[in-house]
Amino acid sequence: MSDVVLAVDLGTGGCKAALVDPAARVVATTFAAYPTTYPAPGRHEQRPADWWAAVVRSSRELLAADAGRHRVVAVGLSGHSLAMVPVDADGTPLLDTVPIWSDTRGEDAAAAYFADADETDWYARTGNGFPRGMYTVFKAAWLRAAHPDVAARTTRILGSKDWVNARLTGVQRTDPSYASGSGAYDLATRRMLPDVLAALGLPADWWPPVVPSTGVVGRLTPDAATATGLPAGVPVVAGGVDNSCMALGAGLDRPGEAYLSLGSSNWVTVAGAEPVLDPVGRPYVFDHVLPGLYVSALSTFGGGSSLTWLAALLGREDDLDTLLDEATAVPVGADGLTCVPTLAGGTVAEGGPAVRGAYLGLDLGHTHGHLARALVEGIGFSLADAARTMLAGAPVDREISATGGGARGGLMLQVLADLLGRPVSRPDDAQHGAALGAAALALLGTGTWTDTAPLRSTRRAALRVDPRRHLAAAYAAPRARFDAARAATRAHAAVTAADHDDRTPNQE
């Protein structure tokens, strides 16, 4: 019987779990979905109970399929960022549904805070380049204002993977990568910022102690062992935020490495000894799960979630691959059809959370394939803008890898190669980037690994596409249409906001 670690990736759409051996080989995988609810504009919620049920189900499915061939010797988690789980003294969530990363209910609290504080200075200290209302401290301030009774019983604010770790071990801890998405973490000192917490009226002890991502936070309790089927006493490492775990799983273990993440949202990520900060474009920065490094990225929120929406709208949610094949047959520019893919709002560079998506140029001749092609190109144009900032200075012919569910489609990779002007490859483990990162942390934290060399030695490209440079001119007009369409969505958002502000109570 050989050893493996259990790696759990709590993503936006569900829990991906894998058994990974010390050679960084994925032995087995499973997936358990959980829903996101949208009870009001800007409200994006999930149930911590669903996270736990998915972890339990995934663990038991993997163990059953493995049939005793391997021994699980450690557990490592990756979790989606900026979640806010208020818990009581027993660690019980005080809200049935909690805001996840894309939830913007903290915006009013952020606006009040920045009425007296300089937002550019706050960004320079924290690297928090998402729309400000998404950050945990502002969601916590919302909690204090909207639900004072819940806030009075709150003893800790936990993130997604930190809450699951607490269920596994009974110990409440976080790591630098997750803490760096709180809205109150100083990138330079790698400590929480007491002045930000004090100005928001938030108790400093709401935030759990920060330990290294590879640190063992505790061991599996008997109750957790009974639930998951894992042996009691198995060590559980702190793990990391999904952005940083994905970066490690994609091979970003040294300065200068970069990759594309193609998931529910998409981003271009680089690792560096210094954060990449720009007060205009606002790259967002997380502490790396490896000491001494930062992960800096620019994203577009219109990604796999927008493709999923389109497929469901067309009644083709079980036929997405065929839909993308139809899109591949459509010429560059989708015969005049343009899509701005920010259906769930935009990043700061895209116009902020009030912006919404759009199709422009529709005519009676457009098909499902045109709709999909225009959406893929809209995602590609958005990522090309991000890459222009994040890959500045990198050799133009340097290959970049793409991971995540969106990397399985050849059309997306080809469009990205065309628009970035560089080769794009999909590693054979492209679906397991965050899980591989979490597994690496477990292997490092328990002493099985002394460095990350095994991650590099096992990486192979399953698909590589080169830019079609002869099509550069063909993309010029679609690019101009996209810029015009994105400007229109920003103008539309401004008018919508002004209309809302002008309404009287009788008009609501």
Short mmCIF file of C-alpha atoms in Angstrom, two decimals:
data_model
loop_
_atom_site.label_atom_id
_atom_site.label_comp_id
_atom_site.label_asym_id
_atom_site.label_seq_id
_atom_site.Cartn_x
_atom_site.Cartn_y
_atom_site.Cartn_z
CA MET A 1 0.00 0.00 0.00
CA SER A 2 1.54 3.31 -1.10
CA ASP A 3 0.99 6.79 0.30
CA VAL A 4 -1.13 9.57 -1.20
CA VAL A 5 -2.48 12.91 -0.03
CA LEU A 6 -6.06 14.06 -0.35
CA ALA A 7 -6.25 17.42 -2.14
CA VAL A 8 -9.53 19.32 -1.99
CA ASP A 9 -10.29 22.32 -4.20
CA LEU A 10 -13.37 24.28 -3.11
CA GLY A 11 -14.20 26.11 -6.32
CA THR A 12 -17.10 28.38 -7.16
CA GLY A 13 -19.02 25.61 -8.89
CA GLY A 14 -18.19 22.70 -6.63
CA CYS A 15 -15.60 20.60 -4.85
CA LYS A 16 -12.88 18.96 -6.93
CA ALA A 17 -10.97 16.36 -4.94
CA ALA A 18 -8.01 14.21 -5.90
CA LEU A 19 -5.67 11.61 -4.53
CA VAL A 20 -2.12 12.64 -5.44
CA ASP A 21 0.99 10.54 -4.93
CA PRO A 22 4.48 11.80 -3.97
CA ALA A 23 5.49 11.87 -7.65
CA ALA A 24 2.78 14.52 -8.22
CA ARG A 25 0.65 12.08 -10.18
CA VAL A 26 -3.11 12.39 -9.87
CA VAL A 27 -4.25 8.89 -8.92
CA ALA A 28 -8.00 9.54 -8.82
CA THR A 29 -10.40 12.47 -8.97
CA THR A 30 -14.02 13.27 -8.26
CA PHE A 31 -16.31 16.28 -8.35
CA ALA A 32 -19.29 17.26 -6.22
CA ALA A 33 -21.28 20.30 -7.31
CA TYR A 34 -23.00 22.78 -5.02
CA PRO A 35 -25.25 25.69 -5.95
CA THR A 36 -24.78 29.43 -5.80
CA THR A 37 -27.89 31.52 -5.14
CA TYR A 38 -28.46 35.10 -6.23
CA PRO A 39 -31.21 36.47 -3.96
CA ALA A 40 -30.69 40.11 -4.97
CA PRO A 41 -28.42 42.18 -7.23
CA GLY A 42 -24.84 41.87 -6.01
CA ARG A 43 -25.72 38.99 -3.67
CA HIS A 44 -23.87 35.77 -4.50
CA GLU A 45 -24.29 33.18 -1.75
CA GLN A 46 -23.41 29.59 -0.89
CA ARG A 47 -24.12 27.34 2.09
CA PRO A 48 -21.13 26.19 4.16
CA ALA A 49 -23.15 23.05 4.85
CA ASP A 50 -23.00 22.33 1.12
CA TRP A 51 -19.21 22.71 1.15
CA TRP A 52 -18.94 20.20 3.97
CA ALA A 53 -21.34 17.77 2.30
CA ALA A 54 -19.28 17.99 -0.90
CA VAL A 55 -16.03 17.32 0.98
CA VAL A 56 -17.57 14.32 2.74
CA ARG A 57 -19.03 12.94 -0.47
CA SER A 58 -15.80 13.47 -2.43
CA SER A 59 -13.65 11.85 0.22
CA ARG A 60 -15.89 8.80 0.49
CA GLU A 61 -16.16 8.40 -3.30
CA LEU A 62 -12.38 8.54 -3.73
CA LEU A 63 -11.77 6.05 -0.94
CA ALA A 64 -14.41 3.67 -2.27
CA ALA A 65 -13.00 3.81 -5.80
CA ASP A 66 -9.45 3.36 -4.49
CA ALA A 67 -10.48 0.18 -2.63
CA GLY A 68 -7.59 0.35 -0.18
CA ARG A 69 -4.77 0.55 -2.73
CA HIS A 70 -3.39 3.73 -1.15
CA ARG A 71 -3.04 5.18 2.33
CA VAL A 72 -4.03 8.86 2.82
CA VAL A 73 -1.29 10.48 4.91
CA ALA A 74 -2.26 14.17 4.75
CA VAL A 75 -4.97 16.56 3.60
CA GLY A 76 -4.54 19.91 1.84
CA LEU A 77 -7.22 22.40 0.82
CA SER A 78 -7.59 25.18 -1.72
CA GLY A 79 -10.57 27.48 -1.35
CA HIS A 80 -12.29 30.23 -3.31
CA SER A 81 -11.33 33.62 -1.96
CA LEU A 82 -13.10 36.48 -0.17
CA ALA A 83 -15.79 34.28 1.40
CA MET A 84 -17.13 35.44 4.75
CA VAL A 85 -18.30 32.83 7.25
CA PRO A 86 -19.14 34.30 10.68
CA VAL A 87 -18.97 31.59 13.35
CA ASP A 88 -19.77 31.41 17.05
CA ALA A 89 -17.58 30.10 19.86
CA ASP A 90 -18.34 26.51 18.79
CA GLY A 91 -17.36 27.20 15.18
CA THR A 92 -20.96 27.00 13.97
CA PRO A 93 -21.83 29.28 11.04
CA LEU A 94 -24.20 32.04 12.11
CA LEU A 95 -25.59 32.49 8.60
CA ASP A 96 -27.14 29.63 6.63
CA THR A 97 -25.90 31.18 3.38
CA VAL A 98 -22.76 33.31 3.22
CA PRO A 99 -21.31 35.76 0.68
CA ILE A 100 -18.70 34.30 -1.64
CA TRP A 101 -15.92 36.06 -3.53
CA SER A 102 -18.10 37.67 -6.23
CA ASP A 103 -20.61 39.11 -3.76
CA THR A 104 -20.47 42.93 -3.59
CA ARG A 105 -22.66 43.65 -0.55
CA GLY A 106 -19.68 45.34 1.12
CA GLU A 107 -19.78 48.28 -1.31
CA ASP A 108 -21.73 50.65 0.97
CA ALA A 109 -19.30 49.99 3.81
CA ALA A 110 -16.38 50.49 1.44
CA ALA A 111 -17.80 53.78 0.17
CA ALA A 112 -18.20 55.03 3.73
CA TYR A 113 -14.65 53.97 4.62
CA PHE A 114 -13.10 55.63 1.57
CA ALA A 115 -14.94 58.87 2.24
CA ASP A 116 -12.21 59.43 4.83
CA ALA A 117 -9.43 57.14 3.55
CA ASP A 118 -7.36 57.26 0.37
CA GLU A 119 -8.31 54.30 -1.82
CA THR A 120 -5.11 54.46 -3.86
CA ASP A 121 -3.05 54.21 -0.67
CA TRP A 122 -5.18 51.29 0.54
CA TYR A 123 -4.65 49.52 -2.78
CA ALA A 124 -0.88 50.13 -2.64
CA ARG A 125 -0.75 48.54 0.82
CA THR A 126 -3.05 45.59 0.20
CA GLY A 127 -2.87 44.90 -3.55
CA ASN A 128 -6.62 44.31 -3.39
CA GLY A 129 -7.58 45.14 -6.96
CA PHE A 130 -10.99 43.45 -7.16
CA PRO A 131 -13.96 45.81 -6.84
CA ARG A 132 -13.63 46.98 -3.24
CA GLY A 133 -17.05 45.79 -2.03
CA MET A 134 -15.97 42.19 -2.59
CA TYR A 135 -13.34 42.23 0.14
CA THR A 136 -14.05 40.44 3.38
CA VAL A 137 -13.58 43.35 5.77
CA PHE A 138 -16.27 45.36 3.99
CA LYS A 139 -18.61 42.34 4.00
CA ALA A 140 -17.90 42.02 7.72
CA ALA A 141 -18.76 45.70 8.17
CA TRP A 142 -22.01 45.01 6.31
CA LEU A 143 -22.70 42.19 8.77
CA ARG A 144 -22.13 44.47 11.75
CA ALA A 145 -24.50 47.10 10.32
CA ALA A 146 -27.20 44.85 8.86
CA HIS A 147 -27.22 42.06 11.44
CA PRO A 148 -25.96 43.42 14.78
CA ASP A 149 -27.43 40.42 16.60
CA VAL A 150 -25.34 38.04 14.46
CA ALA A 151 -22.27 40.23 14.81
CA ALA A 152 -22.66 40.18 18.60
CA ARG A 153 -22.42 36.37 18.58
CA THR A 154 -19.56 36.26 16.07
CA THR A 155 -16.19 35.16 17.42
CA ARG A 156 -14.39 34.60 14.11
CA ILE A 157 -14.70 35.35 10.41
CA LEU A 158 -13.47 32.37 8.41
CA GLY A 159 -12.84 31.84 4.71
CA SER A 160 -14.08 28.88 2.69
CA LYS A 161 -11.20 26.45 3.13
CA ASP A 162 -10.46 27.72 6.64
CA TRP A 163 -13.99 26.84 7.75
CA VAL A 164 -13.65 23.35 6.26
CA ASN A 165 -10.26 22.97 7.95
CA ALA A 166 -11.93 23.86 11.24
CA ARG A 167 -14.58 21.18 10.63
CA LEU A 168 -11.81 18.67 9.96
CA THR A 169 -9.58 19.54 12.91
CA GLY A 170 -11.44 21.77 15.36
CA VAL A 171 -8.72 24.42 14.87
CA GLN A 172 -9.40 27.86 13.39
CA ARG A 173 -6.45 29.18 11.41
CA THR A 174 -5.79 30.86 8.08
CA ASP A 175 -2.70 31.23 5.90
CA PRO A 176 -1.01 34.28 4.32
CA SER A 177 -2.53 33.72 0.88
CA TYR A 178 -6.11 33.71 2.16
CA ALA A 179 -5.48 36.53 4.64
CA SER A 180 -4.14 38.68 1.81
CA GLY A 181 -7.63 38.74 0.31
CA SER A 182 -9.22 40.15 3.45
CA GLY A 183 -8.93 43.84 2.56
CA ALA A 184 -6.84 44.47 5.65
CA TYR A 185 -3.52 42.69 5.01
CA ASP A 186 -0.29 44.58 4.45
CA LEU A 187 1.67 42.99 1.60
CA ALA A 188 4.94 44.58 2.73
CA THR A 189 4.83 43.41 6.36
CA ARG A 190 2.59 40.39 5.74
CA ARG A 191 0.47 41.33 8.74
CA MET A 192 -3.11 42.46 9.26
CA LEU A 193 -3.69 46.22 9.27
CA PRO A 194 -5.14 47.27 12.65
CA ASP A 195 -5.95 50.79 11.41
CA VAL A 196 -8.28 49.45 8.71
CA LEU A 197 -10.05 47.14 11.16
CA ALA A 198 -10.37 49.91 13.74
CA ALA A 199 -11.78 52.38 11.23
CA LEU A 200 -14.44 49.84 10.25
CA GLY A 201 -15.23 49.04 13.87
CA LEU A 202 -14.25 45.38 13.46
CA PRO A 203 -12.69 43.40 16.32
CA ALA A 204 -9.13 42.34 15.60
CA ASP A 205 -9.80 38.91 17.08
CA TRP A 206 -12.46 38.19 14.45
CA TRP A 207 -9.54 37.28 12.15
CA PRO A 208 -7.91 33.89 12.79
CA PRO A 209 -4.18 33.52 13.45
CA VAL A 210 -2.08 33.31 10.28
CA VAL A 211 0.18 30.27 9.85
CA PRO A 212 2.28 29.14 6.86
CA SER A 213 0.35 27.52 4.03
CA THR A 214 2.36 24.34 4.59
CA GLY A 215 1.84 24.42 8.35
CA VAL A 216 -0.09 21.57 9.94
CA VAL A 217 -3.08 23.27 11.59
CA GLY A 218 -4.31 20.11 13.26
CA ARG A 219 -5.27 16.51 12.82
CA LEU A 220 -8.49 14.89 11.71
CA THR A 221 -10.88 14.58 14.64
CA PRO A 222 -12.76 11.34 15.31
CA ASP A 223 -16.04 12.98 14.21
CA ALA A 224 -14.50 14.21 10.96
CA ALA A 225 -12.94 10.81 10.38
CA THR A 226 -16.33 9.13 10.78
CA ALA A 227 -17.91 11.58 8.33
CA THR A 228 -15.20 11.42 5.63
CA GLY A 229 -14.02 7.85 6.00
CA LEU A 230 -10.43 9.04 6.47
CA PRO A 231 -8.29 7.82 9.38
CA ALA A 232 -8.49 9.88 12.55
CA GLY A 233 -5.29 11.79 13.27
CA VAL A 234 -4.34 12.45 9.63
CA PRO A 235 -2.53 15.84 9.49
CA VAL A 236 -4.30 18.72 7.75
CA VAL A 237 -2.18 21.59 6.40
CA ALA A 238 -3.41 25.18 6.25
CA GLY A 239 -3.61 25.16 2.45
CA GLY A 240 -4.20 28.31 0.44
CA VAL A 241 -6.48 30.55 -1.53
CA ASP A 242 -7.43 29.13 -4.92
CA ASN A 243 -5.53 31.77 -6.90
CA SER A 244 -2.24 30.90 -5.20
CA CYS A 245 -2.81 27.14 -5.19
CA MET A 246 -3.62 27.27 -8.90
CA ALA A 247 -0.44 29.22 -9.48
CA LEU A 248 1.64 26.60 -7.69
CA GLY A 249 -0.15 23.76 -9.47
CA ALA A 250 0.51 25.51 -12.79
CA GLY A 251 4.25 25.60 -12.07
CA LEU A 252 4.64 29.15 -10.72
CA ASP A 253 7.19 28.33 -8.04
CA ARG A 254 9.76 31.00 -8.94
CA PRO A 255 9.76 34.66 -10.04
CA GLY A 256 8.82 35.38 -13.66
CA GLU A 257 6.60 32.36 -14.29
CA ALA A 258 3.11 33.01 -15.68
CA TYR A 259 -0.06 31.17 -16.67
CA LEU A 260 -3.68 31.65 -17.76
CA SER A 261 -6.50 30.40 -15.57
CA LEU A 262 -9.70 29.61 -17.46
CA GLY A 263 -12.50 28.91 -15.01
CA SER A 264 -15.72 30.60 -13.92
CA SER A 265 -13.70 33.78 -14.23
CA ASN A 266 -10.41 34.07 -16.12
CA TRP A 267 -7.12 35.67 -15.27
CA VAL A 268 -3.47 36.13 -16.28
CA THR A 269 -1.17 35.43 -13.35
CA VAL A 270 2.53 36.01 -12.71
CA ALA A 271 4.71 35.08 -9.74
CA GLY A 272 7.26 37.54 -8.44
CA ALA A 273 9.41 38.57 -5.52
CA GLU A 274 7.51 41.88 -5.61
CA PRO A 275 3.82 42.49 -6.22
CA VAL A 276 2.68 43.98 -9.53
CA LEU A 277 0.77 47.14 -8.58
CA ASP A 278 -0.87 49.66 -10.89
CA PRO A 279 -3.43 52.14 -9.52
CA VAL A 280 -5.16 52.43 -12.91
CA GLY A 281 -5.45 48.84 -14.15
CA ARG A 282 -5.55 47.54 -10.56
CA PRO A 283 -3.97 44.06 -10.81
CA TYR A 284 -4.96 42.10 -7.74
CA VAL A 285 -2.31 40.52 -5.57
CA PHE A 286 -2.31 37.57 -3.19
CA ASP A 287 0.49 36.26 -1.07
CA HIS A 288 1.86 33.13 -2.70
CA VAL A 289 1.50 29.87 -0.81
CA LEU A 290 5.31 29.63 -1.09
CA PRO A 291 7.24 32.01 1.17
CA GLY A 292 8.87 35.08 -0.33
CA LEU A 293 6.66 35.25 -3.43
CA TYR A 294 3.54 37.09 -4.53
CA VAL A 295 0.91 36.15 -7.09
CA SER A 296 -0.26 39.11 -9.17
CA ALA A 297 -3.04 38.89 -11.71
CA LEU A 298 -5.52 40.72 -13.90
CA SER A 299 -8.80 39.07 -14.68
CA THR A 300 -12.07 39.21 -16.51
CA PHE A 301 -15.10 38.02 -14.61
CA GLY A 302 -16.73 36.93 -17.87
CA GLY A 303 -15.41 33.40 -18.38
CA GLY A 304 -16.74 29.90 -17.97
CA SER A 305 -19.77 31.19 -16.09
CA SER A 306 -20.78 33.17 -19.19
CA LEU A 307 -20.34 30.15 -21.46
CA THR A 308 -22.39 28.04 -19.05
CA TRP A 309 -25.10 30.70 -19.09
CA LEU A 310 -25.19 30.76 -22.89
CA ALA A 311 -25.37 26.98 -23.17
CA ALA A 312 -28.20 26.82 -20.64
CA LEU A 313 -30.06 29.67 -22.35
CA LEU A 314 -29.88 27.83 -25.66
CA GLY A 315 -30.94 24.54 -24.06
CA ARG A 316 -27.52 23.05 -24.75
CA GLU A 317 -26.00 22.71 -21.29
CA ASP A 318 -25.31 19.03 -22.06
CA ASP A 319 -24.00 19.85 -25.53
CA LEU A 320 -21.34 22.49 -24.86
CA ASP A 321 -18.56 20.74 -26.78
CA THR A 322 -20.71 20.54 -29.91
CA LEU A 323 -21.72 24.18 -29.48
CA LEU A 324 -18.03 25.14 -29.40
CA ASP A 325 -17.43 23.01 -32.51
CA GLU A 326 -20.10 25.07 -34.26
CA ALA A 327 -18.38 28.24 -33.05
CA THR A 328 -15.08 27.01 -34.49
CA ALA A 329 -16.69 26.85 -37.94
CA VAL A 330 -17.70 30.53 -37.71
CA PRO A 331 -15.09 32.96 -39.12
CA VAL A 332 -13.07 35.41 -37.04
CA GLY A 333 -15.31 38.29 -36.02
CA ALA A 334 -18.46 36.14 -35.88
CA ASP A 335 -19.85 37.87 -38.99
CA GLY A 336 -20.20 41.21 -37.24
CA LEU A 337 -21.51 39.93 -33.90
CA THR A 338 -19.80 41.27 -30.75
CA CYS A 339 -20.10 40.07 -27.16
CA VAL A 340 -19.00 41.80 -23.96
CA PRO A 341 -18.90 38.84 -21.55
CA THR A 342 -19.21 40.65 -18.19
CA LEU A 343 -22.59 39.15 -17.28
CA ALA A 344 -21.73 39.10 -13.56
CA GLY A 345 -20.15 42.54 -13.48
CA GLY A 346 -16.65 43.69 -14.33
CA THR A 347 -13.29 44.19 -12.74
CA VAL A 348 -12.11 47.72 -12.01
CA ALA A 349 -10.42 47.81 -15.43
CA GLU A 350 -13.64 46.62 -17.10
CA GLY A 351 -15.82 49.25 -15.48
CA GLY A 352 -16.59 47.79 -12.07
CA PRO A 353 -19.35 45.63 -10.60
CA ALA A 354 -22.23 47.68 -12.06
CA VAL A 355 -21.25 46.82 -15.65
CA ARG A 356 -23.17 44.05 -17.36
CA GLY A 357 -22.64 42.08 -20.54
CA ALA A 358 -24.08 42.63 -24.00
CA TYR A 359 -24.44 41.26 -27.50
CA LEU A 360 -24.30 43.91 -30.22
CA GLY A 361 -24.76 43.51 -33.97
CA LEU A 362 -27.28 40.66 -33.86
CA ASP A 363 -29.09 39.91 -37.10
CA LEU A 364 -31.42 37.23 -38.43
CA GLY A 365 -28.57 35.27 -39.95
CA HIS A 366 -26.74 34.61 -36.70
CA THR A 367 -26.78 31.10 -35.27
CA HIS A 368 -25.91 29.40 -31.99
CA GLY A 369 -22.38 29.08 -33.32
CA HIS A 370 -22.14 32.83 -33.89
CA LEU A 371 -23.30 33.52 -30.34
CA ALA A 372 -20.68 31.16 -28.93
CA ARG A 373 -17.91 32.44 -31.22
CA ALA A 374 -18.59 36.06 -30.25
CA LEU A 375 -18.54 35.14 -26.57
CA VAL A 376 -15.23 33.28 -26.86
CA GLU A 377 -13.71 36.22 -28.73
CA GLY A 378 -15.03 38.66 -26.10
CA ILE A 379 -13.32 36.60 -23.40
CA GLY A 380 -10.16 36.55 -25.52
CA PHE A 381 -10.10 40.31 -26.04
CA SER A 382 -10.56 40.85 -22.30
CA LEU A 383 -7.72 38.46 -21.42
CA ALA A 384 -5.47 40.00 -24.09
CA ASP A 385 -5.88 43.35 -22.34
CA ALA A 386 -4.87 41.78 -19.04
CA ALA A 387 -1.92 39.99 -20.63
CA ARG A 388 -0.63 43.23 -22.10
CA THR A 389 -0.07 44.50 -18.57
CA MET A 390 0.96 41.31 -16.79
CA LEU A 391 3.30 39.92 -19.47
CA ALA A 392 5.04 43.19 -20.28
CA GLY A 393 8.74 42.48 -20.68
CA ALA A 394 8.29 38.73 -21.24
CA PRO A 395 9.62 37.40 -24.57
CA VAL A 396 6.79 37.57 -27.13
CA ASP A 397 7.39 34.02 -28.31
CA ARG A 398 7.43 32.54 -24.80
CA GLU A 399 4.82 29.82 -24.40
CA ILE A 400 2.19 30.26 -21.69
CA SER A 401 0.16 27.44 -20.19
CA ALA A 402 -3.59 27.50 -19.58
CA THR A 403 -5.35 25.60 -16.81
CA GLY A 404 -8.92 25.16 -15.63
CA GLY A 405 -12.09 23.83 -17.21
CA GLY A 406 -12.03 26.41 -20.01
CA ALA A 407 -8.67 25.09 -21.21
CA ARG A 408 -10.26 21.91 -22.50
CA GLY A 409 -11.67 23.71 -25.52
CA GLY A 410 -9.37 24.03 -28.51
CA LEU A 411 -11.21 27.12 -29.78
CA MET A 412 -10.55 29.09 -26.62
CA LEU A 413 -6.85 28.20 -26.69
CA GLN A 414 -6.58 29.10 -30.39
CA VAL A 415 -8.29 32.47 -29.95
CA LEU A 416 -6.03 33.25 -26.99
CA ALA A 417 -2.90 32.28 -28.94
CA ASP A 418 -4.03 34.49 -31.83
CA LEU A 419 -4.76 37.50 -29.61
CA LEU A 420 -1.76 37.13 -27.29
CA GLY A 421 0.59 36.45 -30.19
CA ARG A 422 2.31 33.61 -28.34
CA PRO A 423 1.93 29.83 -28.11
CA VAL A 424 -0.60 28.58 -25.59
CA SER A 425 -0.44 25.06 -24.15
CA ARG A 426 -2.73 22.95 -22.00
CA PRO A 427 -0.94 20.61 -19.59
CA ASP A 428 -2.33 17.12 -19.22
CA ASP A 429 -3.36 18.00 -15.66
CA ALA A 430 -5.01 21.28 -16.65
CA GLN A 431 -8.22 20.46 -14.78
CA HIS A 432 -6.41 19.90 -11.48
CA GLY A 433 -4.27 23.01 -10.99
CA ALA A 434 -5.64 24.09 -7.61
CA ALA A 435 -5.82 20.50 -6.34
CA LEU A 436 -2.20 19.91 -7.37
CA GLY A 437 -1.20 23.08 -5.52
CA ALA A 438 -3.05 21.94 -2.41
CA ALA A 439 -1.46 18.49 -2.71
CA ALA A 440 1.99 20.06 -2.99
CA LEU A 441 1.37 21.99 0.24
CA ALA A 442 0.37 18.78 2.01
CA LEU A 443 3.47 16.97 0.71
CA LEU A 444 5.72 19.87 1.72
CA GLY A 445 4.05 20.33 5.09
CA THR A 446 4.47 16.71 6.11
CA GLY A 447 8.09 16.51 4.97
CA THR A 448 7.53 14.16 2.02
CA TRP A 449 8.87 16.89 -0.28
CA THR A 450 11.69 19.29 0.46
CA ASP A 451 10.99 21.42 -2.63
CA THR A 452 8.61 21.64 -5.58
CA ALA A 453 10.80 19.86 -8.14
CA PRO A 454 8.36 16.92 -8.53
CA LEU A 455 5.70 19.31 -9.83
CA ARG A 456 7.96 20.34 -12.69
CA SER A 457 9.20 16.88 -13.55
CA THR A 458 5.70 15.53 -14.18
CA ARG A 459 4.29 18.38 -16.29
CA ARG A 460 3.49 17.48 -19.90
CA ALA A 461 1.62 19.45 -22.55
CA ALA A 462 -1.50 17.67 -23.80
CA LEU A 463 -2.17 20.33 -26.44
CA ARG A 464 -0.17 23.23 -27.85
CA VAL A 465 -1.47 25.83 -30.30
CA ASP A 466 0.52 28.48 -32.13
CA PRO A 467 -0.71 31.97 -33.01
CA ARG A 468 -2.03 32.32 -36.56
CA ARG A 469 -0.17 35.52 -37.36
CA HIS A 470 -1.73 35.76 -40.81
CA LEU A 471 -5.08 36.46 -39.09
CA ALA A 472 -3.86 39.51 -37.18
CA ALA A 473 -5.53 41.86 -39.64
CA ALA A 474 -8.78 39.87 -39.47
CA TYR A 475 -9.03 40.55 -35.75
CA ALA A 476 -8.61 44.33 -36.14
CA ALA A 477 -12.23 45.19 -36.93
CA PRO A 478 -13.69 42.78 -34.32
CA ARG A 479 -11.34 44.35 -31.77
CA ALA A 480 -12.56 47.84 -32.63
CA ARG A 481 -16.18 46.67 -32.35
CA PHE A 482 -15.42 45.11 -28.97
CA ASP A 483 -13.89 48.34 -27.64
CA ALA A 484 -16.96 50.26 -28.79
CA ALA A 485 -19.31 47.72 -27.25
CA ARG A 486 -17.47 47.75 -23.93
CA ALA A 487 -17.66 51.54 -23.86
CA ALA A 488 -21.41 51.23 -24.46
CA THR A 489 -21.83 48.86 -21.51
CA ARG A 490 -20.03 51.32 -19.26
CA ALA A 491 -22.30 54.14 -20.43
CA HIS A 492 -25.33 51.92 -19.92
CA ALA A 493 -24.20 51.12 -16.36
CA ALA A 494 -23.76 54.82 -15.59
CA VAL A 495 -27.25 55.67 -16.85
CA THR A 496 -28.74 52.74 -14.94
CA ALA A 497 -27.04 53.86 -11.73
CA ALA A 498 -28.23 57.45 -12.21
CA ASP A 499 -31.78 56.25 -12.86
CA HIS A 500 -31.71 54.18 -9.66
CA ASP A 501 -30.38 57.09 -7.63
CA ASP A 502 -33.12 59.40 -8.98
CA ARG A 503 -36.01 57.11 -8.04
CA THR A 504 -38.29 58.15 -5.21
CA PRO A 505 -39.58 55.61 -2.68
CA ASN A 506 -42.96 55.58 -4.49
CA GLN A 507 -41.21 54.54 -7.69
CA GLU A 508 -39.49 51.54 -6.11
#
